[in-house]
Amino acid sequence: MTIETDDEGLIRLQKLLAQSGVASRRKCEELMLDGLVTVDGEVVTRLGTKVDPRTAVIRVDGRRLPPISPHVYLVLNKPLGVVSTMSDPEGRRNLGDLVADRPERLFHVGRLDTDTSGLILLTNDGDFAHRMAHPSFEVDKTYVAEVDGQVSRETLAELRDGVTLDDGPVTVRAVKVVEKGAGGATGRTIVELVIHEGRNRIVRRLLQHVGHPVRRLTRTKIGPVELRGMRNGELRDLTREELGALLDRAQL
């Protein structure tokens, strides 16, 4: 997005809000007058107030408006069999192949196993990528897994209570059965679980530990960003709302 600023790099706040797609210029002025717009934590009601669109932390009714920047923030629905690297010396299909037509030098935020499909973030913002991948920021990740056997209430309770693997404990934010298949104990179950960790093959190891090996695994959500409606291999930009929420989570 190109934003026209003055010689000092500033722009009127209501104009910035309108150009960012918040609402019409008149509606943005009403939002300001109603005390619903803050800049760097301070309510701004004076029309004509100028801000730096690159650095100001702006919120509209509590929701973060991302700053104007040269960075890109993308969501990819990674197909099965794609390696979570931007290139591969062995010639395997990788993330770089899926974004080969992009002009930016992109890198991935965390990774997914080759045999796991679903949502992965790509960006050219190094600070954002580092913080989003760091466990201390505890960004929830939602997975849907098809597993062997019928998952009992006792097993769900065990997962919610936390499981300790060889490399330490795992906290499960939430877990539920989405669908039970036929076949009794030899059948299968589809479960959805939410964790914030990104350790190697953590979901597969977790479910294996409680006696339910994973047949298929898909990551469907990272924080507020959902896979819903995206085709296999599809790429899109983060929405303004999604990016604002993730920047808040990453404290950027």
CSV table of C-alpha atoms in Angstrom, one decimal:
chain,number,residue,atom,x,y,z
A,1,MET,CA,0.0,0.0,0.0
A,2,THR,CA,1.3,3.5,-0.9
A,3,ILE,CA,0.5,6.2,1.5
A,4,GLU,CA,1.1,9.8,0.6
A,5,THR,CA,2.8,11.7,3.5
A,6,ASP,CA,4.1,15.2,3.9
A,7,ASP,CA,7.8,16.3,3.8
A,8,GLU,CA,8.2,15.1,7.4
A,9,GLY,CA,6.8,11.7,6.7
A,10,LEU,CA,3.5,12.4,8.4
A,11,ILE,CA,-0.2,12.0,7.4
A,12,ARG,CA,-3.5,13.1,8.9
A,13,LEU,CA,-4.8,10.4,11.1
A,14,GLN,CA,-8.3,10.2,9.5
A,15,LYS,CA,-6.8,10.1,6.1
A,16,LEU,CA,-4.6,7.2,7.1
A,17,LEU,CA,-7.5,5.3,8.6
A,18,ALA,CA,-9.5,5.8,5.4
A,19,GLN,CA,-6.7,4.8,3.1
A,20,SER,CA,-6.1,1.7,5.2
A,21,GLY,CA,-9.6,0.5,4.6
A,22,VAL,CA,-11.0,1.1,8.1
A,23,ALA,CA,-14.0,3.1,6.8
A,24,SER,CA,-14.9,6.2,4.8
A,25,ARG,CA,-13.1,9.4,5.7
A,26,ARG,CA,-16.3,10.8,7.3
A,27,LYS,CA,-16.8,7.6,9.3
A,28,CYS,CA,-13.2,7.7,10.5
A,29,GLU,CA,-13.6,11.2,11.7
A,30,GLU,CA,-16.7,10.1,13.6
A,31,LEU,CA,-14.7,7.3,15.2
A,32,MET,CA,-12.0,9.8,16.3
A,33,LEU,CA,-14.6,12.2,17.7
A,34,ASP,CA,-16.2,9.3,19.6
A,35,GLY,CA,-12.9,8.6,21.3
A,36,LEU,CA,-12.4,5.2,19.6
A,37,VAL,CA,-9.0,5.9,18.1
A,38,THR,CA,-5.8,5.8,20.1
A,39,VAL,CA,-2.2,6.6,19.0
A,40,ASP,CA,0.6,5.2,21.1
A,41,GLY,CA,-1.9,4.5,23.9
A,42,GLU,CA,-3.5,8.0,23.9
A,43,VAL,CA,-7.0,8.8,22.7
A,44,VAL,CA,-6.9,11.2,19.8
A,45,THR,CA,-10.0,13.2,19.1
A,46,ARG,CA,-8.6,16.3,17.3
A,47,LEU,CA,-9.2,16.1,13.6
A,48,GLY,CA,-6.2,16.8,11.6
A,49,THR,CA,-3.8,15.2,14.0
A,50,LYS,CA,-0.8,13.9,12.0
A,51,VAL,CA,1.0,10.7,12.7
A,52,ASP,CA,4.0,8.7,11.3
A,53,PRO,CA,2.3,5.7,9.5
A,54,ARG,CA,5.5,3.6,9.8
A,55,THR,CA,5.9,3.8,13.6
A,56,ALA,CA,2.7,4.9,15.3
A,57,VAL,CA,0.8,2.2,17.2
A,58,ILE,CA,-2.8,2.9,16.2
A,59,ARG,CA,-5.9,1.2,17.5
A,60,VAL,CA,-9.5,1.6,16.3
A,61,ASP,CA,-12.0,0.4,18.9
A,62,GLY,CA,-9.2,-1.6,20.5
A,63,ARG,CA,-8.0,-3.3,17.4
A,64,ARG,CA,-4.5,-2.7,16.1
A,65,LEU,CA,-4.0,-1.1,12.7
A,66,PRO,CA,-0.7,-2.5,11.3
A,67,PRO,CA,1.9,0.2,10.4
A,68,ILE,CA,2.7,1.0,6.8
A,69,SER,CA,5.9,-1.0,5.9
A,70,PRO,CA,7.7,-2.6,3.0
A,71,HIS,CA,7.3,-6.0,4.6
A,72,VAL,CA,4.9,-8.7,3.4
A,73,TYR,CA,3.0,-11.2,5.6
A,74,LEU,CA,1.6,-14.2,3.8
A,75,VAL,CA,-0.4,-17.3,4.6
A,76,LEU,CA,0.2,-20.6,2.7
A,77,ASN,CA,-1.7,-23.8,2.8
A,78,LYS,CA,1.2,-26.1,2.6
A,79,PRO,CA,0.5,-29.4,0.7
A,80,LEU,CA,1.7,-32.8,1.9
A,81,GLY,CA,5.2,-33.7,0.7
A,82,VAL,CA,6.5,-30.1,0.6
A,83,VAL,CA,9.6,-29.5,2.7
A,84,SER,CA,9.4,-26.5,5.1
A,85,THR,CA,12.5,-24.9,3.7
A,86,MET,CA,13.0,-22.2,1.1
A,87,SER,CA,15.3,-24.4,-1.0
A,88,ASP,CA,16.4,-28.0,-0.8
A,89,PRO,CA,19.8,-29.4,-1.8
A,90,GLU,CA,18.2,-32.8,-2.5
A,91,GLY,CA,15.8,-31.3,-5.0
A,92,ARG,CA,12.7,-32.0,-3.1
A,93,ARG,CA,9.6,-29.8,-3.5
A,94,ASN,CA,9.9,-27.0,-1.0
A,95,LEU,CA,8.2,-23.7,0.1
A,96,GLY,CA,10.5,-21.8,-2.2
A,97,ASP,CA,9.0,-23.6,-5.2
A,98,LEU,CA,5.5,-22.4,-4.2
A,99,VAL,CA,6.5,-18.7,-4.0
A,100,ALA,CA,9.0,-18.7,-6.8
A,101,ASP,CA,7.1,-15.8,-8.5
A,102,ARG,CA,7.3,-13.5,-5.5
A,103,PRO,CA,9.9,-10.7,-5.8
A,104,GLU,CA,10.7,-10.6,-2.0
A,105,ARG,CA,13.3,-12.7,-0.2
A,106,LEU,CA,10.9,-14.7,2.0
A,107,PHE,CA,11.4,-17.0,4.9
A,108,HIS,CA,9.1,-19.2,6.8
A,109,VAL,CA,7.8,-18.7,10.4
A,110,GLY,CA,8.4,-22.0,12.1
A,111,ARG,CA,7.9,-25.1,10.1
A,112,LEU,CA,5.6,-28.1,9.3
A,113,ASP,CA,6.8,-31.7,8.8
A,114,THR,CA,6.9,-32.8,5.3
A,115,ASP,CA,4.1,-35.2,5.9
A,116,THR,CA,1.9,-32.5,7.6
A,117,SER,CA,-0.2,-30.2,5.6
A,118,GLY,CA,-1.8,-26.8,6.4
A,119,LEU,CA,-1.2,-23.3,7.5
A,120,ILE,CA,2.3,-21.8,7.5
A,121,LEU,CA,3.3,-18.1,7.6
A,122,LEU,CA,5.9,-16.5,5.2
A,123,THR,CA,7.4,-13.1,5.6
A,124,ASN,CA,10.4,-10.9,4.8
A,125,ASP,CA,10.2,-9.3,8.3
A,126,GLY,CA,12.9,-11.0,10.4
A,127,ASP,CA,11.8,-9.6,13.8
A,128,PHE,CA,8.3,-10.8,13.2
A,129,ALA,CA,9.4,-14.2,12.1
A,130,HIS,CA,11.7,-14.6,15.1
A,131,ARG,CA,9.1,-13.6,17.7
A,132,MET,CA,6.3,-15.6,16.2
A,133,ALA,CA,8.4,-18.7,16.2
A,134,HIS,CA,9.6,-18.2,19.8
A,135,PRO,CA,7.8,-20.2,22.4
A,136,SER,CA,7.9,-17.3,24.9
A,137,PHE,CA,5.2,-15.5,22.9
A,138,GLU,CA,2.9,-18.5,23.2
A,139,VAL,CA,1.0,-18.2,19.9
A,140,ASP,CA,-1.7,-20.9,19.8
A,141,LYS,CA,-1.6,-23.3,16.9
A,142,THR,CA,-4.6,-25.5,16.1
A,143,TYR,CA,-4.2,-29.0,14.5
A,144,VAL,CA,-6.7,-31.5,13.2
A,145,ALA,CA,-5.4,-35.1,13.4
A,146,GLU,CA,-6.8,-38.4,12.2
A,147,VAL,CA,-5.5,-41.0,14.6
A,148,ASP,CA,-5.7,-44.7,15.1
A,149,GLY,CA,-8.3,-46.1,17.6
A,150,GLN,CA,-11.1,-44.5,19.5
A,151,VAL,CA,-10.0,-41.6,21.7
A,152,SER,CA,-11.6,-41.9,25.2
A,153,ARG,CA,-12.7,-39.2,27.6
A,154,GLU,CA,-9.9,-40.4,29.9
A,155,THR,CA,-7.3,-39.8,27.1
A,156,LEU,CA,-8.7,-36.3,26.5
A,157,ALA,CA,-8.4,-35.6,30.2
A,158,GLU,CA,-4.8,-36.9,30.2
A,159,LEU,CA,-3.9,-34.6,27.3
A,160,ARG,CA,-5.6,-31.6,29.0
A,161,ASP,CA,-3.7,-32.3,32.2
A,162,GLY,CA,-0.4,-32.1,30.3
A,163,VAL,CA,1.9,-34.8,29.0
A,164,THR,CA,5.7,-35.2,29.6
A,165,LEU,CA,7.7,-36.4,26.7
A,166,ASP,CA,11.4,-37.3,26.5
A,167,ASP,CA,12.3,-33.6,25.9
A,168,GLY,CA,10.0,-32.1,28.5
A,169,PRO,CA,6.4,-31.4,29.3
A,170,VAL,CA,3.8,-30.3,26.7
A,171,THR,CA,0.9,-28.1,27.6
A,172,VAL,CA,-2.3,-28.7,25.6
A,173,ARG,CA,-4.5,-25.6,25.6
A,174,ALA,CA,-7.6,-27.5,24.4
A,175,VAL,CA,-8.5,-30.9,22.8
A,176,LYS,CA,-11.8,-32.4,21.6
A,177,VAL,CA,-13.0,-35.2,19.4
A,178,VAL,CA,-14.3,-33.9,16.1
A,179,GLU,CA,-15.5,-37.2,14.6
A,180,LYS,CA,-15.4,-40.9,15.6
A,181,GLY,CA,-15.2,-43.5,12.9
A,182,ALA,CA,-16.5,-47.1,12.8
A,183,GLY,CA,-14.5,-50.1,13.8
A,184,GLY,CA,-14.3,-49.9,17.6
A,185,ALA,CA,-10.8,-49.9,19.1
A,186,THR,CA,-9.3,-50.6,15.6
A,187,GLY,CA,-11.1,-47.7,14.0
A,188,ARG,CA,-10.0,-44.1,13.9
A,189,THR,CA,-10.8,-40.7,15.5
A,190,ILE,CA,-10.4,-37.2,14.3
A,191,VAL,CA,-9.3,-34.9,17.1
A,192,GLU,CA,-8.6,-31.1,17.2
A,193,LEU,CA,-6.0,-29.8,19.6
A,194,VAL,CA,-4.5,-26.5,20.4
A,195,ILE,CA,-0.9,-26.0,21.6
A,196,HIS,CA,1.6,-23.2,21.4
A,197,GLU,CA,4.8,-25.1,21.1
A,198,GLY,CA,6.7,-25.8,17.9
A,199,ARG,CA,9.1,-28.6,18.9
A,200,ASN,CA,9.9,-31.2,16.3
A,201,ARG,CA,7.0,-33.4,15.4
A,202,ILE,CA,5.4,-32.4,18.7
A,203,VAL,CA,1.8,-33.3,17.9
A,204,ARG,CA,2.6,-36.6,16.4
A,205,ARG,CA,4.8,-37.5,19.4
A,206,LEU,CA,2.2,-36.3,21.8
A,207,LEU,CA,-0.6,-38.4,20.3
A,208,GLN,CA,1.7,-41.4,19.9
A,209,HIS,CA,2.5,-41.1,23.6
A,210,VAL,CA,-1.1,-41.5,24.6
A,211,GLY,CA,-1.6,-44.5,22.3
A,212,HIS,CA,-3.1,-43.0,19.2
A,213,PRO,CA,-0.6,-42.8,16.3
A,214,VAL,CA,-1.4,-40.1,13.7
A,215,ARG,CA,-2.5,-41.1,10.2
A,216,ARG,CA,-3.0,-37.6,8.9
A,217,LEU,CA,-2.2,-34.2,10.3
A,218,THR,CA,-3.2,-30.6,9.3
A,219,ARG,CA,-2.5,-27.3,11.0
A,220,THR,CA,-5.7,-25.2,10.6
A,221,LYS,CA,-5.0,-22.1,12.6
A,222,ILE,CA,-2.2,-19.9,14.0
A,223,GLY,CA,-3.5,-17.3,16.5
A,224,PRO,CA,-6.4,-15.6,14.7
A,225,VAL,CA,-5.3,-16.8,11.2
A,226,GLU,CA,-7.4,-19.6,9.8
A,227,LEU,CA,-7.0,-22.0,6.9
A,228,ARG,CA,-10.7,-22.0,6.2
A,229,GLY,CA,-11.5,-21.6,2.5
A,230,MET,CA,-7.9,-21.9,1.3
A,231,ARG,CA,-7.2,-24.4,-1.5
A,232,ASN,CA,-4.2,-26.8,-1.3
A,233,GLY,CA,-1.1,-24.7,-2.2
A,234,GLU,CA,-3.0,-21.4,-2.1
A,235,LEU,CA,-1.2,-18.2,-0.9
A,236,ARG,CA,-2.7,-15.1,0.4
A,237,ASP,CA,-1.9,-11.9,2.4
A,238,LEU,CA,-2.7,-11.7,6.0
A,239,THR,CA,-5.7,-9.4,6.6
A,240,ARG,CA,-5.4,-6.1,8.4
A,241,GLU,CA,-7.1,-7.6,11.4
A,242,GLU,CA,-5.0,-10.8,11.4
A,243,LEU,CA,-1.7,-8.9,11.1
A,244,GLY,CA,-2.7,-6.4,13.8
A,245,ALA,CA,-3.5,-9.2,16.2
A,246,LEU,CA,-0.2,-11.0,15.5
A,247,LEU,CA,1.9,-7.9,15.9
A,248,ASP,CA,0.3,-7.3,19.3
A,249,ARG,CA,1.0,-10.9,20.2
A,250,ALA,CA,4.6,-10.5,19.1
A,251,GLN,CA,4.8,-7.2,21.0
A,252,LEU,CA,6.0,-5.3,17.8
